[in-house]
């Protein structure tokens, strides 16, 4: 699958601004698309504790009926300086938006982040404060209800 990264403009936040902070407000930023899927990162929920930074990433089907809130989410843990990542939580949501599956893996192995991969874009967002241009959504429901970014 060919993915188009859409990180066009970078708005760097200082590392100190990210260290040890987390925001309760969701702020979903579309950062990539494929022929079938839209990839978003919750830039309002980046959390850093020690050397670990965590961000939630969502995959939303590009096409879907109005009111179909099916999607998946992952909590991606990153070691920014080491350029390593692991998925520590996977969630699946059904058409009504309710959680239908959960896989927790807090001891997942750390993997090196390949250049120009989806995870490398996630790393730029979580570790460097990069943001794709365009309007963010206050929730995934709001994003889907607004036409899935179209």
Short mmCIF file of C-alpha atoms in Angstrom, two decimals:
data_model
loop_
_atom_site.label_atom_id
_atom_site.label_comp_id
_atom_site.label_asym_id
_atom_site.label_seq_id
_atom_site.Cartn_x
_atom_site.Cartn_y
_atom_site.Cartn_z
CA UNK A 1 0.00 0.00 0.00
CA UNK A 2 1.36 3.36 -1.01
CA UNK A 3 0.87 6.00 1.69
CA UNK A 4 1.09 9.72 1.15
CA UNK A 5 2.62 11.54 4.08
CA UNK A 6 1.02 14.90 4.55
CA UNK A 7 3.32 16.44 7.10
CA UNK A 8 3.73 19.65 5.18
CA UNK A 9 4.58 22.24 7.76
CA UNK A 10 6.45 21.72 10.96
CA UNK A 11 5.59 23.57 14.11
CA UNK A 12 8.28 22.59 16.55
CA UNK A 13 7.48 22.66 20.21
CA UNK A 14 10.41 22.71 22.57
CA UNK A 15 11.32 19.42 24.15
CA UNK A 16 10.75 20.99 27.53
CA UNK A 17 7.16 21.71 26.59
CA UNK A 18 6.56 18.02 25.96
CA UNK A 19 8.53 16.61 28.87
CA UNK A 20 6.32 15.29 31.63
CA UNK A 21 3.11 16.75 30.26
CA UNK A 22 -0.14 15.38 28.98
CA UNK A 23 -3.27 17.08 27.84
CA UNK A 24 -6.73 15.77 28.53
CA UNK A 25 -8.19 17.39 25.40
CA UNK A 26 -8.17 15.34 22.22
CA UNK A 27 -6.72 17.09 19.18
CA UNK A 28 -6.62 14.75 16.17
CA UNK A 29 -4.21 15.67 13.37
CA UNK A 30 -4.40 13.84 10.00
CA UNK A 31 -0.84 12.96 9.04
CA UNK A 32 -1.13 10.36 6.27
CA UNK A 33 -3.59 8.67 3.91
CA UNK A 34 -3.63 5.53 1.86
CA UNK A 35 -6.18 4.43 -0.73
CA UNK A 36 -8.37 3.02 2.08
CA UNK A 37 -7.27 4.52 5.38
CA UNK A 38 -6.76 7.90 7.04
CA UNK A 39 -4.11 8.06 9.77
CA UNK A 40 -4.50 10.52 12.64
CA UNK A 41 -2.47 11.30 15.75
CA UNK A 42 -3.89 12.75 18.96
CA UNK A 43 -1.43 15.64 19.29
CA UNK A 44 -3.25 16.86 22.39
CA UNK A 45 -2.52 13.64 24.22
CA UNK A 46 1.26 13.33 23.84
CA UNK A 47 2.70 12.21 27.17
CA UNK A 48 6.36 12.01 28.17
CA UNK A 49 7.67 10.25 31.26
CA UNK A 50 11.42 9.91 31.52
CA UNK A 51 12.72 8.67 28.16
CA UNK A 52 9.34 7.32 27.01
CA UNK A 53 6.89 9.37 24.97
CA UNK A 54 3.44 7.97 24.19
CA UNK A 55 0.94 9.07 21.57
CA UNK A 56 -2.37 7.62 20.38
CA UNK A 57 -2.69 6.94 16.66
CA UNK A 58 -5.95 6.13 14.86
CA UNK A 59 -6.79 4.44 11.59
CA UNK A 60 -10.13 5.49 10.12
CA UNK A 61 -11.51 3.95 6.91
CA UNK A 62 -11.53 6.52 4.11
CA UNK A 63 -14.97 5.40 2.97
CA UNK A 64 -17.79 4.68 5.34
CA UNK A 65 -21.47 5.30 5.77
CA UNK A 66 -22.62 8.35 7.69
CA UNK A 67 -22.73 7.45 11.37
CA UNK A 68 -20.33 4.48 10.99
CA UNK A 69 -17.65 5.12 13.62
CA UNK A 70 -15.62 1.96 12.96
CA UNK A 71 -11.90 2.58 13.49
CA UNK A 72 -8.85 1.35 15.36
CA UNK A 73 -6.50 3.09 17.76
CA UNK A 74 -3.01 2.29 19.03
CA UNK A 75 -0.94 3.70 21.85
CA UNK A 76 2.57 3.99 20.43
CA UNK A 77 5.43 4.31 22.91
CA UNK A 78 8.59 5.94 21.61
CA UNK A 79 12.17 6.31 22.72
CA UNK A 80 12.79 9.53 20.84
CA UNK A 81 16.60 9.73 21.06
CA UNK A 82 17.07 6.02 20.36
CA UNK A 83 14.58 6.13 17.44
CA UNK A 84 12.68 3.12 18.75
CA UNK A 85 8.97 2.39 19.08
CA UNK A 86 6.51 -0.23 20.24
CA UNK A 87 2.73 -0.58 20.30
CA UNK A 88 1.57 -1.04 23.89
CA UNK A 89 -2.21 -0.93 23.36
CA UNK A 90 -4.48 -1.74 20.41
CA UNK A 91 -8.19 -0.91 20.38
CA UNK A 92 -10.88 -1.75 17.84
CA UNK A 93 -14.18 0.14 17.66
CA UNK A 94 -17.37 -1.00 15.95
CA UNK A 95 -19.85 0.95 13.81
CA UNK A 96 -21.54 2.45 16.88
CA UNK A 97 -18.19 3.72 18.20
CA UNK A 98 -18.12 1.25 21.09
CA UNK A 99 -14.93 -0.64 21.88
CA UNK A 100 -15.15 -4.23 20.62
CA UNK A 101 -11.58 -5.46 21.12
CA UNK A 102 -8.59 -4.54 23.26
CA UNK A 103 -5.06 -5.94 23.22
CA UNK A 104 -2.69 -4.68 25.91
CA UNK A 105 1.01 -5.37 25.45
CA UNK A 106 3.02 -3.26 27.93
CA UNK A 107 6.08 -5.48 27.48
CA UNK A 108 6.21 -5.35 23.65
CA UNK A 109 9.72 -5.38 22.23
CA UNK A 110 11.25 -2.08 21.17
CA UNK A 111 11.83 -1.90 17.41
CA UNK A 112 14.03 0.48 15.45
CA UNK A 113 12.06 3.05 13.47
CA UNK A 114 12.64 2.79 9.71
CA UNK A 115 13.09 6.07 7.82
CA UNK A 116 10.02 7.27 5.87
CA UNK A 117 7.76 4.74 7.59
CA UNK A 118 4.41 5.49 9.18
CA UNK A 119 6.12 5.18 12.56
CA UNK A 120 8.76 7.72 11.54
CA UNK A 121 5.97 10.24 10.92
CA UNK A 122 4.49 9.39 14.33
CA UNK A 123 7.92 9.93 15.88
CA UNK A 124 8.23 13.37 14.24
CA UNK A 125 4.83 14.32 15.64
CA UNK A 126 5.37 13.00 19.17
CA UNK A 127 9.06 13.78 19.63
CA UNK A 128 9.66 16.87 17.50
CA UNK A 129 6.27 18.58 17.56
CA UNK A 130 5.71 18.21 13.80
CA UNK A 131 2.16 18.80 12.60
CA UNK A 132 0.46 18.29 9.26
CA UNK A 133 -1.22 21.38 7.90
CA UNK A 134 -4.98 21.51 7.97
CA UNK A 135 -7.70 21.61 10.57
CA UNK A 136 -7.54 19.28 13.52
CA UNK A 137 -10.60 17.53 14.94
CA UNK A 138 -11.68 17.65 18.58
CA UNK A 139 -12.59 13.94 18.45
CA UNK A 140 -12.61 11.04 16.01
CA UNK A 141 -16.42 11.18 16.01
CA UNK A 142 -16.23 14.85 14.97
CA UNK A 143 -13.71 13.95 12.25
CA UNK A 144 -15.95 11.21 10.86
CA UNK A 145 -19.09 13.37 11.15
CA UNK A 146 -17.36 16.18 9.23
CA UNK A 147 -16.89 13.93 6.19
CA UNK A 148 -13.61 12.24 7.11
CA UNK A 149 -11.50 15.22 6.19
CA UNK A 150 -12.89 15.71 2.71
#
